[in-house]
CSV table of C-alpha atoms and ligand atoms in Angstrom, one decimal:
chain,number,residue,atom,x,y,z
A,1,UNK,CA,33.3,-3.5,13.1
A,2,UNK,CA,33.6,-0.9,10.8
A,3,UNK,CA,34.2,2.7,11.6
A,4,UNK,CA,32.5,4.0,8.6
A,5,UNK,CA,30.7,2.8,5.6
A,6,UNK,CA,29.5,3.9,2.3
A,7,UNK,CA,26.0,3.0,1.2
A,8,UNK,CA,25.7,2.6,-2.9
A,9,UNK,CA,22.1,3.6,-3.3
A,10,UNK,CA,19.1,5.9,-2.3
A,11,UNK,CA,15.8,6.1,-1.2
A,12,UNK,CA,14.3,4.1,1.6
A,13,UNK,CA,17.0,1.0,1.7
A,14,UNK,CA,19.9,3.4,1.9
A,15,UNK,CA,18.0,4.9,4.9
A,16,UNK,CA,17.6,1.4,6.3
A,17,UNK,CA,21.3,0.4,6.0
A,18,UNK,CA,22.2,3.7,7.7
A,19,UNK,CA,19.9,3.1,10.7
A,20,UNK,CA,21.7,-0.5,11.2
A,21,UNK,CA,25.0,1.2,10.8
A,22,UNK,CA,24.1,3.8,13.6
A,23,UNK,CA,23.2,1.3,15.8
A,24,UNK,CA,26.6,-0.5,15.3
A,25,UNK,CA,28.0,2.8,15.8
A,26,UNK,CA,29.3,3.0,12.3
A,27,UNK,CA,29.5,6.4,10.5
A,28,UNK,CA,27.7,6.7,6.9
A,29,UNK,CA,28.6,8.1,3.7
A,30,UNK,CA,25.6,8.7,1.3
A,31,UNK,CA,26.2,9.3,-2.3
A,32,UNK,CA,23.6,11.0,-4.5
A,33,UNK,CA,22.9,12.0,-8.2
A,34,UNK,CA,22.1,15.8,-9.0
A,35,UNK,CA,18.6,14.8,-8.7
A,36,UNK,CA,19.0,13.5,-5.3
A,37,UNK,CA,21.0,16.3,-3.6
A,38,UNK,CA,18.0,17.2,-1.2
A,39,UNK,CA,17.0,13.6,-0.7
A,40,UNK,CA,16.4,12.0,2.6
A,41,UNK,CA,19.0,9.4,2.5
A,42,UNK,CA,21.2,12.5,1.9
A,43,UNK,CA,20.1,13.9,5.3
A,44,UNK,CA,20.0,11.1,7.1
A,45,UNK,CA,23.9,10.2,6.1
A,46,UNK,CA,26.6,11.4,8.5
A,47,UNK,CA,28.7,12.8,5.0
A,48,UNK,CA,27.6,13.1,1.7
A,49,UNK,CA,29.3,12.9,-1.6
A,50,UNK,CA,27.8,13.7,-5.3
A,51,UNK,CA,28.1,11.2,-7.7
A,52,UNK,CA,27.0,12.7,-10.9
A,53,UNK,CA,23.9,13.2,-13.1
A,54,UNK,CA,20.0,12.1,-12.4
A,55,UNK,CA,20.3,9.0,-15.0
A,56,UNK,CA,21.5,6.2,-12.8
A,57,UNK,CA,24.1,5.0,-15.3
A,58,UNK,CA,26.0,8.2,-14.9
A,59,UNK,CA,25.5,8.0,-11.2
A,60,UNK,CA,24.2,5.0,-8.9
A,61,UNK,CA,25.5,2.8,-11.6
A,62,UNK,CA,28.6,4.4,-12.3
A,63,UNK,CA,31.5,2.5,-10.5
A,64,UNK,CA,34.4,4.7,-10.9
A,65,UNK,CA,32.4,7.6,-9.2
A,66,UNK,CA,31.4,5.4,-6.3
A,67,UNK,CA,34.6,4.3,-5.4
A,68,UNK,CA,36.3,7.7,-5.8
A,69,UNK,CA,33.5,8.7,-3.0
A,70,UNK,CA,34.7,5.7,-0.8
A,71,UNK,CA,38.2,6.4,-1.0
A,72,UNK,CA,37.7,10.2,-0.7
A,73,UNK,CA,35.9,9.8,2.5
A,74,UNK,CA,37.8,7.1,4.1
A,75,UNK,CA,34.9,4.4,4.0
A,76,UNK,CA,36.0,0.6,4.7
A,77,UNK,CA,33.3,-0.9,3.3
A,78,UNK,CA,30.3,-0.2,0.6
A,79,UNK,CA,26.8,-1.7,1.2
A,80,UNK,CA,25.0,-1.9,-2.3
A,81,UNK,CA,21.4,-1.8,-1.2
A,82,UNK,CA,19.1,-3.7,-3.7
A,83,UNK,CA,18.8,-3.0,-7.2
A,84,UNK,CA,21.6,-1.1,-9.0
A,85,UNK,CA,24.9,-2.7,-8.2
A,86,UNK,CA,24.1,-5.0,-5.7
A,87,UNK,CA,24.2,-7.8,-7.8
A,88,UNK,CA,27.3,-6.8,-10.2
A,89,UNK,CA,30.0,-9.2,-9.2
A,90,UNK,CA,32.2,-7.0,-11.6
A,91,UNK,CA,31.5,-4.2,-8.8
A,92,UNK,CA,32.3,-6.6,-5.8
A,93,UNK,CA,35.4,-7.4,-7.5
A,94,UNK,CA,36.4,-4.0,-7.9
A,95,UNK,CA,35.6,-3.1,-4.3
A,96,UNK,CA,37.8,-5.8,-2.8
A,97,UNK,CA,40.8,-4.5,-5.3
A,98,UNK,CA,40.5,-1.2,-3.5
A,99,UNK,CA,40.5,-2.8,-0.2
A,100,UNK,CA,37.3,-2.0,0.4
A,101,UNK,CA,34.8,-4.6,1.8
A,102,UNK,CA,31.5,-5.4,-0.1
A,103,UNK,CA,28.7,-5.9,2.4
A,104,UNK,CA,27.4,-8.6,0.6
A,105,UNK,CA,28.4,-12.5,-0.7
A,106,UNK,CA,31.6,-13.5,-2.3
A,107,UNK,CA,31.8,-12.3,-6.0
A,108,UNK,CA,32.0,-15.5,-7.3
A,109,UNK,CA,28.7,-16.3,-5.4
A,110,UNK,CA,27.1,-13.6,-7.1
A,111,UNK,CA,28.3,-14.6,-10.3
A,112,UNK,CA,27.1,-18.4,-10.2
A,113,UNK,CA,23.9,-17.4,-9.1
A,114,UNK,CA,23.4,-14.3,-11.3
A,115,UNK,CA,23.4,-16.5,-14.5
A,116,UNK,CA,20.1,-17.9,-13.7
A,117,UNK,CA,20.7,-20.9,-16.4
A,118,UNK,CA,23.7,-21.9,-14.8
A,119,UNK,CA,22.4,-21.4,-11.2
A,120,UNK,CA,19.8,-24.1,-12.1
A,121,UNK,CA,22.4,-26.4,-12.9
A,122,UNK,CA,24.5,-26.0,-10.0
A,123,UNK,CA,21.2,-26.1,-7.9
A,124,UNK,CA,20.1,-29.4,-9.8
A,125,UNK,CA,23.6,-31.2,-9.3
A,126,UNK,CA,23.3,-30.0,-5.5
A,127,UNK,CA,20.0,-32.2,-5.2
A,128,UNK,CA,18.0,-28.9,-5.0
A,129,UNK,CA,14.7,-29.5,-7.3
A,130,UNK,CA,14.5,-26.8,-10.0
A,131,UNK,CA,11.5,-26.1,-12.4
A,132,UNK,CA,11.5,-28.6,-15.4
A,133,UNK,CA,13.3,-26.9,-18.2
A,134,UNK,CA,16.7,-27.0,-20.1
A,135,UNK,CA,19.8,-28.0,-18.7
A,136,UNK,CA,21.3,-24.6,-19.4
A,137,UNK,CA,20.6,-22.1,-22.3
A,138,UNK,CA,19.0,-22.6,-25.7
A,139,UNK,CA,20.1,-20.9,-29.0
A,140,UNK,CA,18.7,-23.8,-31.0
A,141,UNK,CA,15.1,-23.9,-32.2
A,142,UNK,CA,14.8,-27.7,-32.5
A,143,UNK,CA,16.5,-28.4,-29.4
A,144,UNK,CA,13.7,-26.3,-27.5
A,145,UNK,CA,10.9,-28.1,-29.3
A,146,UNK,CA,12.1,-31.1,-28.0
A,147,UNK,CA,12.5,-29.7,-24.2
A,148,UNK,CA,9.1,-27.8,-24.5
A,149,UNK,CA,7.3,-31.1,-25.9
A,150,UNK,CA,8.9,-33.3,-23.0
A,151,UNK,CA,7.9,-30.8,-20.3
A,152,UNK,CA,4.3,-29.9,-21.9
A,153,UNK,CA,3.1,-26.5,-22.8
A,154,UNK,CA,2.5,-23.9,-21.5
A,155,UNK,CA,6.3,-23.0,-21.3
A,156,UNK,CA,8.2,-19.8,-20.2
A,157,UNK,CA,11.3,-18.2,-22.2
A,158,UNK,CA,13.4,-16.7,-19.7
A,159,UNK,CA,16.5,-14.2,-19.8
A,160,UNK,CA,19.6,-16.0,-18.1
A,161,UNK,CA,20.3,-12.3,-16.8
A,162,UNK,CA,17.1,-10.9,-16.4
A,163,UNK,CA,15.6,-9.4,-12.9
A,164,UNK,CA,13.2,-7.4,-11.5
A,165,UNK,CA,10.0,-9.6,-13.2
A,166,UNK,CA,11.7,-8.4,-16.7
A,167,UNK,CA,13.0,-10.7,-19.6
A,168,UNK,CA,10.3,-13.6,-19.1
A,169,UNK,CA,7.7,-14.5,-21.8
A,170,UNK,CA,4.9,-17.2,-22.1
A,171,UNK,CA,4.8,-19.5,-24.8
A,172,UNK,CA,1.3,-21.5,-25.3
A,173,UNK,CA,2.4,-23.8,-28.0
A,174,UNK,CA,5.3,-25.3,-30.5
A,175,UNK,CA,3.9,-22.9,-33.2
A,176,UNK,CA,4.9,-19.6,-30.8
A,177,UNK,CA,8.3,-21.0,-29.5
A,178,UNK,CA,10.7,-19.8,-32.4
A,179,UNK,CA,9.4,-16.5,-32.4
A,180,UNK,CA,9.4,-16.2,-28.8
A,181,UNK,CA,12.9,-17.3,-28.4
A,182,UNK,CA,14.1,-14.6,-31.2
A,183,UNK,CA,12.3,-11.7,-29.6
A,184,UNK,CA,13.2,-13.0,-25.9
A,185,UNK,CA,16.9,-13.0,-26.7
A,186,UNK,CA,16.7,-9.9,-28.7
A,187,UNK,CA,14.8,-8.0,-25.4
A,188,UNK,CA,17.5,-9.5,-23.1
A,189,UNK,CA,20.4,-8.4,-25.3
A,190,UNK,CA,19.1,-4.6,-25.3
A,191,UNK,CA,18.0,-4.7,-21.4
A,192,UNK,CA,20.3,-7.1,-19.8
A,193,UNK,CA,23.3,-6.6,-22.4
A,194,UNK,CA,23.4,-10.4,-22.6
A,195,UNK,CA,21.0,-12.1,-24.9
A,196,UNK,CA,21.1,-15.8,-23.3
A,197,UNK,CA,17.8,-17.5,-22.7
A,198,UNK,CA,16.6,-20.9,-21.0
A,199,UNK,CA,13.2,-22.9,-21.3
A,200,UNK,CA,11.2,-23.6,-18.0
A,201,UNK,CA,7.9,-25.2,-17.5
A,202,UNK,CA,4.9,-22.5,-16.8
A,203,UNK,CA,3.5,-23.8,-13.6
A,204,UNK,CA,-0.2,-22.8,-13.2
A,205,UNK,CA,-1.1,-20.9,-10.5
A,206,UNK,CA,1.8,-21.4,-8.1
A,207,UNK,CA,2.5,-19.8,-5.0
A,208,UNK,CA,5.9,-17.9,-4.8
A,209,UNK,CA,7.7,-18.7,-1.3
A,210,UNK,CA,11.1,-17.7,-0.3
A,211,UNK,CA,13.6,-18.8,2.1
A,212,UNK,CA,15.8,-16.1,4.0
A,213,UNK,CA,19.3,-17.5,4.6
A,214,UNK,CA,22.3,-15.7,6.7
A,215,UNK,CA,25.8,-17.1,6.4
A,216,UNK,CA,29.1,-15.9,7.5
A,217,UNK,CA,32.9,-16.5,6.7
A,218,UNK,CA,33.3,-19.0,9.7
A,219,UNK,CA,31.2,-21.9,7.8
A,220,UNK,CA,27.8,-20.7,9.8
A,221,UNK,CA,24.6,-21.1,7.6
A,222,UNK,CA,21.2,-20.0,9.2
A,223,UNK,CA,17.6,-20.1,7.7
A,224,UNK,CA,15.0,-17.6,9.1
A,225,UNK,CA,12.0,-19.3,7.5
A,226,UNK,CA,9.6,-18.4,4.7
A,227,UNK,CA,8.1,-15.5,3.1
A,228,UNK,CA,5.2,-15.4,0.9
A,229,UNK,CA,5.6,-13.0,-2.1
A,230,UNK,CA,2.5,-14.3,-4.5
A,231,UNK,CA,1.0,-11.1,-4.9
A,232,UNK,CA,2.7,-9.7,-7.8
A,233,UNK,CA,2.0,-7.4,-10.5
A,234,UNK,CA,3.4,-8.2,-13.8
A,235,UNK,CA,6.0,-10.5,-11.9
A,236,UNK,CA,6.8,-7.9,-9.4
A,237,UNK,CA,6.2,-8.2,-5.8
A,238,UNK,CA,3.3,-5.9,-4.4
A,239,UNK,CA,2.6,-7.4,-1.0
A,240,UNK,CA,4.8,-9.9,1.2
A,241,UNK,CA,3.7,-11.7,4.3
A,242,UNK,CA,5.8,-14.0,6.9
A,243,UNK,CA,5.2,-16.8,7.2
A,244,UNK,CA,3.1,-18.1,4.3
A,245,UNK,CA,-0.5,-19.5,4.9
A,246,UNK,CA,0.4,-22.2,2.8
A,247,UNK,CA,3.3,-23.7,5.1
A,248,UNK,CA,3.3,-26.6,7.3
A,249,UNK,CA,6.4,-27.3,9.8
A,250,UNK,CA,7.4,-30.3,7.3
A,251,UNK,CA,7.3,-28.1,4.4
A,252,UNK,CA,9.1,-25.2,6.1
A,253,UNK,CA,12.0,-27.7,7.6
A,254,UNK,CA,12.1,-29.2,3.7
A,255,UNK,CA,12.7,-26.0,2.1
A,256,UNK,CA,14.9,-24.5,4.6
A,257,UNK,CA,17.1,-27.7,4.4
A,258,UNK,CA,17.2,-27.1,0.3
A,259,UNK,CA,18.1,-23.3,0.9
A,260,UNK,CA,20.4,-24.0,3.3
A,261,UNK,CA,22.0,-26.4,0.8
A,262,UNK,CA,21.8,-24.3,-2.0
A,263,UNK,CA,23.7,-21.5,0.0
A,264,UNK,CA,26.5,-24.2,1.0
A,265,UNK,CA,27.1,-25.1,-2.8
A,266,UNK,CA,28.2,-21.5,-3.7
A,267,UNK,CA,30.0,-20.7,-0.5
A,268,UNK,CA,27.6,-17.9,0.7
A,269,UNK,CA,28.1,-15.3,2.7
A,270,UNK,CA,26.1,-12.4,3.9
A,271,UNK,CA,22.1,-12.4,3.4
A,272,UNK,CA,20.3,-13.9,0.6
A,273,UNK,CA,17.3,-15.2,-0.5
A,274,UNK,CA,16.2,-18.8,-2.2
A,275,UNK,CA,13.1,-18.1,-4.2
A,276,UNK,CA,10.6,-21.4,-5.0
A,277,UNK,CA,7.8,-22.1,-6.7
A,278,UNK,CA,5.2,-24.2,-4.8
A,279,UNK,CA,2.5,-25.8,-6.6
A,280,UNK,CA,-0.9,-27.3,-5.3
A,281,UNK,CA,0.4,-30.8,-5.0
A,282,UNK,CA,2.8,-29.2,-2.3
A,283,UNK,CA,6.2,-29.7,-4.4
A,284,UNK,CA,8.3,-26.8,-4.5
A,285,UNK,CA,11.1,-25.7,-7.0
A,286,UNK,CA,14.2,-23.5,-6.9
A,287,UNK,CA,13.4,-20.7,-9.2
A,288,UNK,CA,16.4,-18.1,-8.5
A,289,UNK,CA,18.7,-16.8,-5.6
A,290,UNK,CA,18.7,-13.3,-5.0
A,291,UNK,CA,22.3,-12.4,-3.5
A,292,UNK,CA,21.5,-9.1,-1.8
A,293,UNK,CA,19.1,-7.5,0.8
A,294,UNK,CA,15.4,-7.8,-0.6
A,295,UNK,CA,12.7,-5.5,-0.7
A,296,UNK,CA,10.2,-7.7,2.2
A,297,UNK,CA,13.4,-8.3,4.6
A,298,UNK,CA,11.3,-6.6,7.2
A,299,UNK,CA,8.7,-9.2,7.2
A,300,UNK,CA,11.4,-11.7,8.4
A,301,UNK,CA,12.9,-9.0,11.1
A,302,UNK,CA,9.1,-8.5,12.4
A,303,UNK,CA,8.5,-12.4,13.2
A,304,UNK,CA,12.0,-13.5,14.1
A,305,UNK,CA,13.5,-10.3,16.1
A,306,UNK,CA,16.7,-10.5,13.7
A,307,UNK,CA,18.0,-7.4,12.3
A,308,UNK,CA,19.0,-8.5,9.0
A,309,UNK,CA,21.1,-5.7,8.2
A,310,UNK,CA,23.1,-5.8,10.9
A,311,UNK,CA,24.0,-9.2,10.5
A,312,UNK,CA,25.3,-8.5,7.0
A,313,UNK,CA,27.6,-5.8,8.5
A,314,UNK,CA,28.9,-8.4,11.0
A,315,UNK,CA,29.5,-10.7,8.2
A,316,UNK,CA,31.4,-8.3,6.1
A,317,UNK,CA,33.6,-7.3,9.1
A,318,UNK,CA,34.4,-10.7,9.7
A,319,UNK,CA,32.2,-11.4,12.5
A,320,UNK,CA,30.2,-14.6,13.2
A,321,UNK,CA,26.6,-14.3,12.9
A,322,UNK,CA,25.0,-13.2,16.1
A,323,UNK,CA,22.5,-16.1,16.3
A,324,UNK,CA,22.5,-20.1,15.8
A,325,UNK,CA,19.7,-21.8,14.2
A,326,UNK,CA,18.6,-23.2,17.8
A,327,UNK,CA,18.1,-19.7,18.7
A,328,UNK,CA,15.7,-18.7,15.6
A,329,UNK,CA,12.1,-18.5,17.0
A,330,UNK,CA,9.1,-17.5,14.9
A,331,UNK,CA,6.7,-15.3,16.7
A,332,UNK,CA,3.5,-13.9,14.8
A,333,UNK,CA,2.6,-12.9,11.6
A,334,UNK,CA,4.0,-9.8,9.5
A,335,UNK,CA,2.5,-8.2,6.3
A,336,UNK,CA,4.1,-5.5,4.2
A,337,UNK,CA,2.4,-3.5,1.5
A,338,UNK,CA,4.8,-1.6,-1.0
A,339,UNK,CA,3.3,1.9,-1.6
A,340,UNK,CA,4.6,3.3,-5.2
A,341,UNK,CA,4.1,6.2,-6.9
A,342,UNK,CA,1.6,4.5,-9.4
A,343,UNK,CA,-1.6,5.2,-10.8
A,344,UNK,CA,-3.7,2.5,-10.6
A,345,UNK,CA,-6.4,4.2,-13.1
A,346,UNK,CA,-3.6,4.0,-15.8
A,347,UNK,CA,-2.6,0.4,-15.3
A,348,UNK,CA,0.0,1.6,-12.5
A,349,UNK,CA,2.0,3.8,-14.5
A,350,UNK,CA,4.4,5.7,-12.5
A,351,UNK,CA,3.3,8.9,-11.0
A,352,UNK,CA,6.3,11.1,-10.3
A,353,UNK,CA,5.9,14.7,-9.1
A,354,UNK,CA,5.6,16.6,-5.8
A,355,UNK,CA,4.4,14.6,-2.6
A,356,UNK,CA,2.1,17.4,-1.1
A,357,UNK,CA,0.9,15.7,2.0
A,358,UNK,CA,2.7,13.0,3.8
A,359,UNK,CA,1.5,11.6,7.1
A,360,UNK,CA,2.8,8.4,8.0
A,361,UNK,CA,0.4,5.8,9.9
A,362,UNK,CA,2.0,5.0,13.4
A,363,UNK,CA,0.4,3.3,16.9
A,364,UNK,CA,1.5,-0.4,17.8
A,365,UNK,CA,3.3,-2.9,15.6
A,366,UNK,CA,3.6,-1.0,12.5
A,367,UNK,CA,6.6,0.0,11.1
A,368,UNK,CA,7.6,2.4,7.8
A,369,UNK,CA,10.4,2.2,6.2
A,370,UNK,CA,10.3,5.1,3.6
A,371,UNK,CA,12.2,8.0,2.2
A,372,UNK,CA,9.7,10.6,1.3
A,373,UNK,CA,8.2,13.5,3.3
A,374,UNK,CA,5.9,16.8,1.9
A,375,UNK,CA,7.8,18.6,-0.6
A,376,UNK,CA,9.3,15.4,-1.8
A,377,UNK,CA,10.0,15.1,-5.3
A,378,UNK,CA,9.2,11.5,-6.9
A,379,UNK,CA,11.9,11.4,-9.6
A,380,UNK,CA,10.8,9.8,-13.1
A,381,UNK,CA,14.7,8.0,-13.0
A,382,UNK,CA,13.9,5.5,-10.1
A,383,UNK,CA,12.0,2.9,-9.3
A,384,UNK,CA,8.6,4.3,-7.9
A,385,UNK,CA,8.9,2.8,-4.2
A,386,UNK,CA,7.9,5.2,-1.9
A,387,UNK,CA,7.4,3.3,1.4
A,388,UNK,CA,7.3,0.1,2.8
A,389,UNK,CA,4.3,-0.3,5.3
A,390,UNK,CA,4.9,-3.4,7.3
A,391,UNK,CA,2.7,-4.5,10.2
A,392,UNK,CA,3.1,-7.4,13.1
A,393,UNK,CA,0.1,-9.1,14.4
A,394,UNK,CA,0.0,-12.5,17.0
A,395,UNK,CA,-1.9,-14.0,13.9
A,396,UNK,CA,-2.5,-13.6,10.2
A,397,UNK,CA,-5.8,-11.8,11.0
A,398,UNK,CA,-4.4,-9.3,13.2
A,399,UNK,CA,-1.5,-8.5,11.0
A,400,UNK,CA,-4.0,-7.9,8.2
A,401,UNK,CA,-6.7,-6.0,10.5
A,402,UNK,CA,-3.6,-3.8,11.7
A,403,UNK,CA,-2.5,-3.0,8.1
A,404,UNK,CA,-6.1,-2.3,7.3
A,405,UNK,CA,-5.8,0.5,9.9
A,406,UNK,CA,-2.2,1.9,9.1
A,407,UNK,CA,-3.5,2.1,5.5
A,408,UNK,CA,-6.2,4.4,6.5
A,409,UNK,CA,-4.1,6.3,8.3
A,410,UNK,CA,-1.7,6.8,5.7
A,411,UNK,CA,-2.2,10.3,3.4
A,412,UNK,CA,-0.1,11.1,0.7
A,413,UNK,CA,-1.1,13.7,-1.7
A,414,UNK,CA,0.2,15.0,-4.8
A,415,UNK,CA,1.1,11.8,-6.4
A,416,UNK,CA,-0.9,8.7,-7.2
A,417,UNK,CA,-0.2,5.7,-4.9
A,418,UNK,CA,-1.0,1.8,-4.3
A,419,UNK,CA,-2.7,2.5,-1.0
A,420,UNK,CA,-6.0,2.1,-2.3
A,421,UNK,CA,-5.7,-1.0,-4.1
A,422,UNK,CA,-3.9,-2.5,-0.6
A,423,UNK,CA,-6.7,-1.4,1.3
A,424,UNK,CA,-9.5,-3.2,-1.4
A,425,UNK,CA,-6.9,-6.2,-0.6
A,426,UNK,CA,-7.1,-6.3,2.8
A,427,UNK,CA,-11.0,-6.3,2.5
A,428,UNK,CA,-10.8,-9.3,0.0
A,429,UNK,CA,-12.4,-12.4,1.6
A,430,UNK,CA,-10.3,-14.6,-0.5
A,431,UNK,CA,-6.9,-12.7,0.4
A,432,UNK,CA,-8.3,-13.1,4.1
A,433,UNK,CA,-8.6,-16.5,3.7
A,434,UNK,CA,-5.0,-16.9,2.5
A,435,UNK,CA,-6.3,-18.8,-0.9
A,436,UNK,CA,-3.6,-16.2,-3.0
A,437,UNK,CA,-1.3,-17.3,-5.8
A,438,UNK,CA,1.0,-15.5,-8.3
A,439,UNK,CA,-1.7,-14.5,-10.7
A,440,UNK,CA,-4.2,-13.4,-7.9
A,441,UNK,CA,-3.4,-9.9,-8.3
A,442,UNK,CA,-4.1,-9.8,-12.3
A,443,UNK,CA,-7.4,-11.2,-11.5
A,444,UNK,CA,-8.4,-9.1,-9.1
A,445,UNK,CA,-7.3,-5.7,-10.3
A,446,UNK,CA,-7.8,-4.5,-14.0
A,447,UNK,CA,-4.3,-3.4,-15.0
A,448,UNK,CA,-2.4,-5.3,-12.5
B,1,ADP,P1,13.2,-12.1,-11.5
B,1,ADP,O1,14.6,-12.3,-11.6
B,1,ADP,O2,12.4,-11.3,-12.7
B,1,ADP,O3,12.6,-12.0,-10.2
B,1,ADP,P2,12.1,-14.8,-11.2
B,1,ADP,O4,12.5,-15.9,-12.1
B,1,ADP,O5,12.1,-14.8,-9.8
B,1,ADP,O6,12.6,-13.5,-11.9
B,1,ADP,O7,10.5,-14.9,-11.6
B,1,ADP,C1,9.7,-13.7,-11.3
B,1,ADP,C2,8.1,-14.0,-11.2
B,1,ADP,O8,7.8,-14.6,-12.3
B,1,ADP,C3,8.2,-15.2,-10.1
B,1,ADP,O9,8.0,-14.8,-8.8
B,1,ADP,C4,7.0,-16.2,-10.5
B,1,ADP,O10,5.4,-15.2,-10.3
B,1,ADP,C5,6.8,-15.8,-11.9
B,1,ADP,N1,7.5,-17.2,-12.6
B,1,ADP,C6,8.7,-17.5,-12.5
B,1,ADP,N2,8.8,-18.6,-13.4
B,1,ADP,C7,7.8,-19.3,-13.2
B,1,ADP,C8,7.6,-20.7,-13.8
B,1,ADP,N3,8.4,-21.5,-14.2
B,1,ADP,N4,6.0,-20.9,-13.4
B,1,ADP,C9,5.3,-19.8,-13.3
B,1,ADP,N5,5.7,-18.7,-12.8
B,1,ADP,C10,6.7,-18.4,-13.0
B,2,ADP,P1,12.9,-8.5,-4.2
B,2,ADP,O1,13.4,-9.7,-4.8
B,2,ADP,O2,13.9,-7.8,-3.0
B,2,ADP,O3,11.6,-8.0,-4.0
B,2,ADP,P2,12.4,-7.0,-6.5
B,2,ADP,O4,12.6,-7.8,-7.6
B,2,ADP,O5,11.6,-6.1,-6.4
B,2,ADP,O6,13.3,-7.5,-5.3
B,2,ADP,O7,13.8,-6.0,-7.2
B,2,ADP,C1,14.3,-5.2,-6.1
B,2,ADP,C2,14.8,-3.7,-6.9
B,2,ADP,O8,16.0,-3.9,-7.6
B,2,ADP,C3,13.5,-3.5,-7.7
B,2,ADP,O9,13.5,-1.8,-7.7
B,2,ADP,C4,13.6,-3.9,-8.7
B,2,ADP,O10,13.2,-3.1,-10.2
B,2,ADP,C5,15.6,-4.0,-9.0
B,2,ADP,N1,16.0,-4.8,-10.0
B,2,ADP,C6,16.3,-6.2,-9.7
B,2,ADP,N2,16.7,-6.9,-10.5
B,2,ADP,C7,16.8,-5.9,-11.5
B,2,ADP,C8,17.6,-6.0,-12.6
B,2,ADP,N3,18.3,-7.1,-13.0
B,2,ADP,N4,17.4,-5.0,-13.7
B,2,ADP,C9,16.9,-4.1,-13.3
B,2,ADP,N5,16.5,-3.9,-12.1
B,2,ADP,C10,16.2,-4.5,-11.1
B,3,MG,MG1,12.9,-13.2,-8.6
């Protein structure tokens, strides 16, 4: 195992990674921007190193400063967390060049899955069902029209390099197509530096179901079941759970098999997630792979007892996974609520400011992954996730009741949060019955 690692991230995920490191006896180096010099992740680490101004392009995304920090502090490996440099194959390669292990998949796997249009093709070739759409990217309007006619409207124009729910545009009919292609491409170019787009059939009210995979350098691939992430606001996840209320043992077996096949097709290593859409007929389709640890990984940890981040560290150090597929057992239900600093009254606009009161819930089977405290400044530069509140119960109902109780205990003042929205959700009869889909939240909450 490594002696020391650097965590190239901030907030709750930086602390999450350092906790895993600590349990493995690995020393940690935090990096921080000028805005974060007193941030909780800096306080948690064994050492900390400044990497530049608040703006993330000059700090958390600035590769030379991060490599410098790792070399200077004698770290042997870098964990990128999620967001920032986690799905940047150049970064993974540069780490290797400097003799630093990248705690994530091989650069080639990141690259193959990161180009979403190419990933669709690769998955189709591997026999994984993909959402009907174009074979690759489209630039030609006539070709796009042909494909859209054959799959049927509405269709989505998606940025091949998109992520975080951005770069997706819905087109209702042939008339809107040319304009949507052109705008989507222009937006993608400015947001992701790359204007390639592709078409996908727009599925009506499907569920978002994803499969967690782990793979090591010894050819072992293990799947840890599904999470449901259907509750989204503007295509960004808000609440996740594991397992899914829509799942059957047969469907789980088929989705897990497809996920393992997908991972093997790109010679995957480390933790990764295959995202699928499940339609009302029970058919599922590959959407994308997130080649990194996901925000909602704790739900899976809660029902399997597997520490996903520790497995990532083991794999990067060349050790085999600590579990085999036979040893994976599911127990009970887990729900995660993302507590964001956002104002539900103002279309969920980010709500930066100073946290004046911070009192976390506790008690049995309640997990809080957070990086805030009283006096903490919520920065406008970074994403608005303040905490992840995760509960476990013997069944879905108990996990939800426990979540309702924990949300009532959670006190945050000084900034607006999504706690109230989650409280409403816990009381929602349709949610309680498990009748959810990707547009459920928008139907329930104005501005969502
Ligand atoms: P991102 O990289 O931004 O996460 P995804 O391809 O995973 O992009 O899509 C984000 C979300 O958009 C999905 O979770 C789903 O809610 C919605 N979505 C994506 N593709 C489709 C589709 N073909 N039909 C309906 N909804 C979709
Ligand atoms: P998860 O699939 O782990 O739930 P999210 O889609 O919520 O992940 O993304 C995790 C974090 O990474 C979020 O903070 C999101 O804003 C950010 N993110 C992911 N992909 C991109 C991207 N291509 N550009 C900008 N931010 C991104
Ligand atoms: Mg996605």
